[in-house]
PDB file of C-alpha atoms in Angstrom:
ATOM      1  CA  MET V 392     100.153  88.148 102.535  1.00 80.00           C
ATOM      2  CA  LYS V 393     101.758  90.513 100.678  1.00 88.00           C
ATOM      3  CA  LYS V 394     105.199  90.778 100.731  1.00 90.00           C
ATOM      4  CA  LYS V 395     106.923  93.845 102.230  1.00 92.00           C
ATOM      5  CA  THR V 396     109.899  95.403 100.624  1.00 94.00           C
ATOM      6  CA  LYS V 397     112.418  97.908 101.037  1.00 95.00           C
ATOM      7  CA  LYS V 398     110.173 100.040  98.588  1.00 96.00           C
ATOM      8  CA  VAL V 399     106.524  99.445 100.766  1.00 96.00           C
ATOM      9  CA  ASP V 400     108.820 100.479 104.096  1.00 95.00           C
ATOM     10  CA  HIS V 401     109.499 103.830 101.349  1.00 96.00           C
ATOM     11  CA  PHE V 402     106.545 104.538 100.309  1.00 98.00           C
ATOM     12  CA  LEU V 403     104.493 103.881 103.484  1.00 98.00           C
ATOM     13  CA  SER V 404     106.915 106.300 105.678  1.00 97.00           C
ATOM     14  CA  GLY V 405     106.844 108.897 102.958  1.00 97.00           C
ATOM     15  CA  LEU V 406     103.570 109.682 103.094  1.00 98.00           C
ATOM     16  CA  HIS V 407     103.089 108.845 106.616  1.00 97.00           C
ATOM     17  CA  GLU V 408     106.234 111.647 107.157  1.00 97.00           C
ATOM     18  CA  TYR V 409     104.395 113.876 104.455  1.00 97.00           C
ATOM     19  CA  VAL V 410     101.475 114.569 105.585  1.00 96.00           C
ATOM     20  CA  THR V 411     102.290 114.777 109.371  1.00 96.00           C
ATOM     21  CA  THR V 412     105.364 117.371 108.805  1.00 96.00           C
ATOM     22  CA  ASN V 413     103.341 119.243 106.480  1.00 94.00           C
ATOM     23  CA  PRO V 414     101.832 123.198 107.088  1.00 91.00           C
ATOM     24  CA  GLN V 415      99.053 121.685 106.461  1.00 92.00           C
ATOM     25  CA  PHE V 416      98.117 118.774 107.918  1.00 91.00           C
ATOM     26  CA  ARG V 417      96.233 120.047 111.742  1.00 88.00           C
ATOM     27  CA  LYS V 418      97.938 119.130 114.858  1.00 86.00           C
ATOM     28  CA  ASN V 419      95.270 120.221 116.517  1.00 86.00           C
ATOM     29  CA  THR V 420      92.215 118.604 116.116  1.00 90.00           C
ATOM     30  CA  ILE V 421      89.460 118.931 119.047  1.00 87.00           C
ATOM     31  CA  ASN V 422      86.820 119.985 118.648  1.00 87.00           C
ATOM     32  CA  LYS V 423      86.898 118.632 114.377  1.00 89.00           C
ATOM     33  CA  SER V 424      85.074 115.643 113.156  1.00 89.00           C
ATOM     34  CA  GLU V 425      87.159 112.847 112.200  1.00 87.00           C
ATOM     35  CA  VAL V 426      85.117 113.724 108.524  1.00 87.00           C
ATOM     36  CA  HIS V 427      86.597 117.368 108.411  1.00 89.00           C
ATOM     37  CA  ILE V 428      89.737 115.709 108.937  1.00 92.00           C
ATOM     38  CA  GLN V 429      89.434 113.594 106.184  1.00 90.00           C
ATOM     39  CA  THR V 430      88.551 116.552 103.932  1.00 87.00           C
ATOM     40  CA  GLU V 431      91.690 117.947 104.911  1.00 93.00           C
ATOM     41  CA  LEU V 432      94.199 115.339 104.638  1.00 95.00           C
ATOM     42  CA  ARG V 433      92.666 114.146 101.741  1.00 94.00           C
ATOM     43  CA  PRO V 434      94.532 117.336  99.196  1.00 95.00           C
ATOM     44  CA  LEU V 435      97.653 115.867 101.140  1.00 97.00           C
ATOM     45  CA  ILE V 436      98.009 112.448 100.397  1.00 97.00           C
ATOM     46  CA  ILE V 437      96.752 112.894  96.360  1.00 97.00           C
ATOM     47  CA  GLN V 438     100.050 115.849  97.040  1.00 97.00           C
ATOM     48  CA  TYR V 439     102.330 113.001  98.050  1.00 98.00           C
ATOM     49  CA  LEU V 440     101.109 111.174  95.348  1.00 98.00           C
ATOM     50  CA  GLU V 441     101.641 113.693  92.205  1.00 98.00           C
ATOM     51  CA  LYS V 442     105.213 114.120  94.576  1.00 97.00           C
ATOM     52  CA  TYR V 443     105.592 109.751  94.193  1.00 98.00           C
ATOM     53  CA  PHE V 444     104.802 109.990  90.329  1.00 97.00           C
ATOM     54  CA  LYS V 445     106.396 112.850  89.443  1.00 97.00           C
ATOM     55  CA  ASP V 446     110.314 111.572  91.074  1.00 97.00           C
ATOM     56  CA  CYS V 447     109.286 108.297  89.377  1.00 95.00           C
ATOM     57  CA  GLY V 448     109.164 109.367  85.955  1.00 96.00           C
ATOM     58  CA  TYR V 449     105.717 109.930  84.838  1.00 96.00           C
ATOM     59  CA  LYS V 450     104.427 112.839  82.746  1.00 96.00           C
ATOM     60  CA  ASP V 451     101.373 113.093  83.397  1.00 97.00           C
ATOM     61  CA  TYR V 452     101.904 112.868  87.519  1.00 96.00           C
ATOM     62  CA  VAL V 453      98.719 115.376  88.390  1.00 96.00           C
ATOM     63  CA  GLY V 454      96.847 112.143  86.494  1.00 96.00           C
ATOM     64  CA  LYS V 455      98.283 109.255  87.584  1.00 97.00           C
ATOM     65  CA  ALA V 456      98.033 110.476  91.120  1.00 97.00           C
ATOM     66  CA  ASN V 457      94.602 111.320  90.683  1.00 94.00           C
ATOM     67  CA  LYS V 458      93.450 108.153  89.096  1.00 94.00           C
ATOM     68  CA  SER V 459      95.431 105.898  92.010  1.00 95.00           C
ATOM     69  CA  PHE V 460      93.840 107.983  94.951  1.00 95.00           C
ATOM     70  CA  TYR V 461      89.799 106.542  95.566  1.00 92.00           C
ATOM     71  CA  TRP V 462      88.329 108.379  98.906  1.00 83.00           C
ATOM     72  CA  GLU V 463      85.214 106.685 100.817  1.00 72.00           C
ATOM     73  CA  GLY V 464      81.937 107.209  99.416  1.00 64.00           C
ATOM     74  CA  GLN V 465      83.566 108.625  96.231  1.00 64.00           C
ATOM     75  CA  GLU V 466      82.136 106.638  93.113  1.00 56.00           C
ATOM     76  CA  GLY V 467      83.672 104.404  91.113  1.00 59.00           C
ATOM     77  CA  LYS V 468      84.439 100.948  91.024  1.00 59.00           C
ATOM     78  CA  TYR V 469      85.994 100.732  95.107  1.00 59.00           C
ATOM     79  CA  GLY V 470      82.906 102.026  95.992  1.00 53.00           C
ATOM     80  CA  ARG V 471      81.049  99.203  95.110  1.00 54.00           C
ATOM     81  CA  LYS V 472      82.764  95.973  94.955  1.00 62.00           C
ATOM     82  CA  ARG V 473      84.028  95.980  98.125  1.00 63.00           C
ATOM     83  CA  LYS V 474      83.454  92.231  99.654  1.00 68.00           C
ATOM     84  CA  THR V 475      80.722  91.920 102.699  1.00 71.00           C
ATOM     85  CA  LEU V 476      82.536  89.853 105.835  1.00 69.00           C
ATOM     86  CA  PHE V 477      80.107  89.530 108.455  1.00 77.00           C
ATOM     87  CA  GLY V 478      77.277  91.040 107.313  1.00 70.00           C
ATOM     88  CA  SER V 479      79.464  94.201 105.795  1.00 72.00           C
ATOM     89  CA  ARG V 480      81.497  95.822 103.570  1.00 71.00           C
ATOM     90  CA  ASN V 481      84.757  97.217 104.069  1.00 72.00           C
ATOM     91  CA  TYR V 482      84.876 100.923 103.397  1.00 83.00           C
ATOM     92  CA  PRO V 483      88.562 102.379 104.402  1.00 91.00           C
ATOM     93  CA  ASP V 484      88.891 106.454 104.762  1.00 92.00           C
ATOM     94  CA  PHE V 485      90.999 106.654 101.059  1.00 94.00           C
ATOM     95  CA  ILE V 486      92.649 104.143  99.236  1.00 94.00           C
ATOM     96  CA  ILE V 487      95.736 104.328  96.877  1.00 96.00           C
ATOM     97  CA  THR V 488      95.430 101.643  93.980  1.00 95.00           C
ATOM     98  CA  GLU V 489      99.117 102.656  92.291  1.00 95.00           C
ATOM     99  CA  PRO V 490     102.368 101.871  93.160  1.00 96.00           C
ATOM    100  CA  TYR V 491     100.254  98.791  96.049  1.00 96.00           C
ATOM    101  CA  LEU V 492      96.991  98.524  97.095  1.00 95.00           C
ATOM    102  CA  VAL V 493      96.668 100.721 100.591  1.00 97.00           C
ATOM    103  CA  ALA V 494      93.314 100.701 102.628  1.00 95.00           C
ATOM    104  CA  VAL V 495      94.363 104.299 104.551  1.00 97.00           C
ATOM    105  CA  GLU V 496      92.617 104.826 108.282  1.00 96.00           C
ATOM    106  CA  TYR V 497      92.497 107.780 110.322  1.00 96.00           C
ATOM    107  CA  LYS V 498      91.298 107.953 113.874  1.00 96.00           C
ATOM    108  CA  GLN V 499      91.374 110.155 116.409  1.00 95.00           C
ATOM    109  CA  SER V 500      90.932 109.754 120.249  1.00 95.00           C
ATOM    110  CA  GLN V 501      91.509 110.630 123.482  1.00 94.00           C
ATOM    111  CA  ASN V 502      90.046 106.888 124.585  1.00 92.00           C
ATOM    112  CA  GLY V 503      93.226 104.461 123.896  1.00 91.00           C
ATOM    113  CA  SER V 504      90.219 102.229 122.563  1.00 93.00           C
ATOM    114  CA  ALA V 505      89.039 104.083 119.534  1.00 94.00           C
ATOM    115  CA  VAL V 506      93.020 102.873 118.559  1.00 95.00           C
ATOM    116  CA  LYS V 507      91.576  98.978 119.255  1.00 95.00           C
ATOM    117  CA  GLN V 508      88.877  99.610 117.041  1.00 94.00           C
ATOM    118  CA  GLY V 509      90.960 100.967 113.596  1.00 95.00           C
ATOM    119  CA  VAL V 510      93.388  97.739 114.732  1.00 96.00           C
ATOM    120  CA  GLY V 511      90.479  95.803 113.697  1.00 94.00           C
ATOM    121  CA  GLN V 512      89.504  97.530 111.168  1.00 93.00           C
ATOM    122  CA  SER V 513      92.587  97.545 109.509  1.00 95.00           C
ATOM    123  CA  ILE V 514      92.980  94.065 109.623  1.00 95.00           C
ATOM    124  CA  MET V 515      90.192  93.023 108.395  1.00 93.00           C
ATOM    125  CA  HIS V 516      90.643  94.853 105.237  1.00 92.00           C
ATOM    126  CA  THR V 517      94.393  92.758 105.395  1.00 93.00           C
ATOM    127  CA  LEU V 518      92.813  89.986 106.440  1.00 91.00           C
ATOM    128  CA  CYS V 519      90.369  90.237 103.378  1.00 88.00           C
ATOM    129  CA  GLU V 520      92.385  90.598 100.665  1.00 88.00           C
ATOM    130  CA  ASP V 521      90.861  93.759  99.436  1.00 87.00           C
ATOM    131  CA  PHE V 522      94.114  95.066 100.673  1.00 93.00           C
ATOM    132  CA  GLU V 523      98.061  94.644 100.322  1.00 96.00           C
ATOM    133  CA  PHE V 524      98.312  97.074 102.936  1.00 97.00           C
ATOM    134  CA  VAL V 525      96.844  99.953 104.844  1.00 98.00           C
ATOM    135  CA  TYR V 526      98.426 102.976 106.739  1.00 98.00           C
ATOM    136  CA  LEU V 527      96.472 103.680 109.852  1.00 98.00           C
ATOM    137  CA  LEU V 528      96.908 106.715 111.217  1.00 97.00           C
ATOM    138  CA  PHE V 529      96.362 108.022 114.895  1.00 97.00           C
ATOM    139  CA  HIS V 530      95.644 111.394 115.913  1.00 95.00           C
ATOM    140  CA  ASP V 531      96.293 111.476 120.013  1.00 95.00           C
ATOM    141  CA  GLN V 532      93.638 113.804 121.360  1.00 95.00           C
ATOM    142  CA  ASN V 533      95.085 114.084 124.535  1.00 93.00           C
ATOM    143  CA  LYS V 534      96.693 116.793 126.139  1.00 92.00           C
ATOM    144  CA  ASP V 535      99.927 115.087 127.816  1.00 94.00           C
ATOM    145  CA  LYS V 536      99.354 112.689 124.138  1.00 94.00           C
ATOM    146  CA  ARG V 537      99.450 109.218 126.687  1.00 95.00           C
ATOM    147  CA  ILE V 538      97.683 107.775 123.872  1.00 95.00           C
ATOM    148  CA  GLU V 539     100.819 108.208 121.304  1.00 93.00           C
ATOM    149  CA  SER V 540     103.598 107.787 124.286  1.00 93.00           C
ATOM    150  CA  SER V 541     102.763 104.636 125.061  1.00 93.00           C
ATOM    151  CA  THR V 542     103.922 103.216 122.763  1.00 91.00           C
ATOM    152  CA  ILE V 543     107.351 103.108 124.141  1.00 93.00           C
ATOM    153  CA  ASN V 544     105.930 100.140 126.748  1.00 93.00           C
ATOM    154  CA  ASN V 545     107.219  96.846 125.855  1.00 95.00           C
ATOM    155  CA  THR V 546     103.133  95.347 125.181  1.00 95.00           C
ATOM    156  CA  GLU V 547     102.608  97.992 122.992  1.00 94.00           C
ATOM    157  CA  LYS V 548     105.978  98.058 120.763  1.00 96.00           C
ATOM    158  CA  GLY V 549     104.729  93.911 120.420  1.00 96.00           C
ATOM    159  CA  VAL V 550     101.126  94.906 118.956  1.00 96.00           C
ATOM    160  CA  ILE V 551     103.070  97.145 116.593  1.00 97.00           C
ATOM    161  CA  LYS V 552     105.605  94.943 115.601  1.00 96.00           C
ATOM    162  CA  LYS V 553     103.062  92.080 115.211  1.00 97.00           C
ATOM    163  CA  ILE V 554     100.227  94.179 113.370  1.00 97.00           C
ATOM    164  CA  TRP V 555     103.184  95.506 110.907  1.00 97.00           C
ATOM    165  CA  SER V 556     104.927  92.035 110.643  1.00 96.00           C
ATOM    166  CA  ASP V 557     101.920  89.800 110.451  1.00 96.00           C
ATOM    167  CA  PHE V 558      99.268  91.931 108.969  1.00 97.00           C
ATOM    168  CA  ASN V 559     100.473  94.775 107.041  1.00 97.00           C
ATOM    169  CA  VAL V 560      99.056  97.900 109.321  1.00 98.00           C
ATOM    170  CA  LEU V 561     101.066  99.838 109.744  1.00 98.00           C
ATOM    171  CA  LEU V 562     100.005 101.877 113.153  1.00 98.00           C
ATOM    172  CA  LYS V 563     101.658 105.871 113.494  1.00 97.00           C
ATOM    173  CA  PHE V 564     100.479 108.336 116.071  1.00 96.00           C
ATOM    174  CA  ILE V 565     100.458 111.595 115.933  1.00 93.00           C
TER     175      ILE V 565
END
């Protein structure tokens, strides 16, 4: 498992903050498919990478951002070379290749079972060693945000902490 550093924490926290506070980020996803929301997330992630690489001093930060980003279904080396596990390949929704190899997963539901599915899928990404880290963004579609609100419970806090410390999966809710 890749060691976490303050730079990794800063990068992933910055990604989460940038995406979820962006005015273009859709807050209400009822009646919108995950594929639709993923299509909207793609430019936000690329914009974050552009900002990140610009702040790092890259002259062609736009080119660097685009070379460092891949989405599920895009042609190229990341689409073909996934390891097989239990008879299928791991395909995250998005892949950030630099500055860290990060799988990005997006899930949305009114059902907590979707969180467990997303966590399991994310853990497989790092256990297979295809990815160093995973950023899993879960959109709680309940009006009362009961799934997101449950994260204050000790059990949920412990699970979130453990999947980050043991499996490099950063789980965030909105």
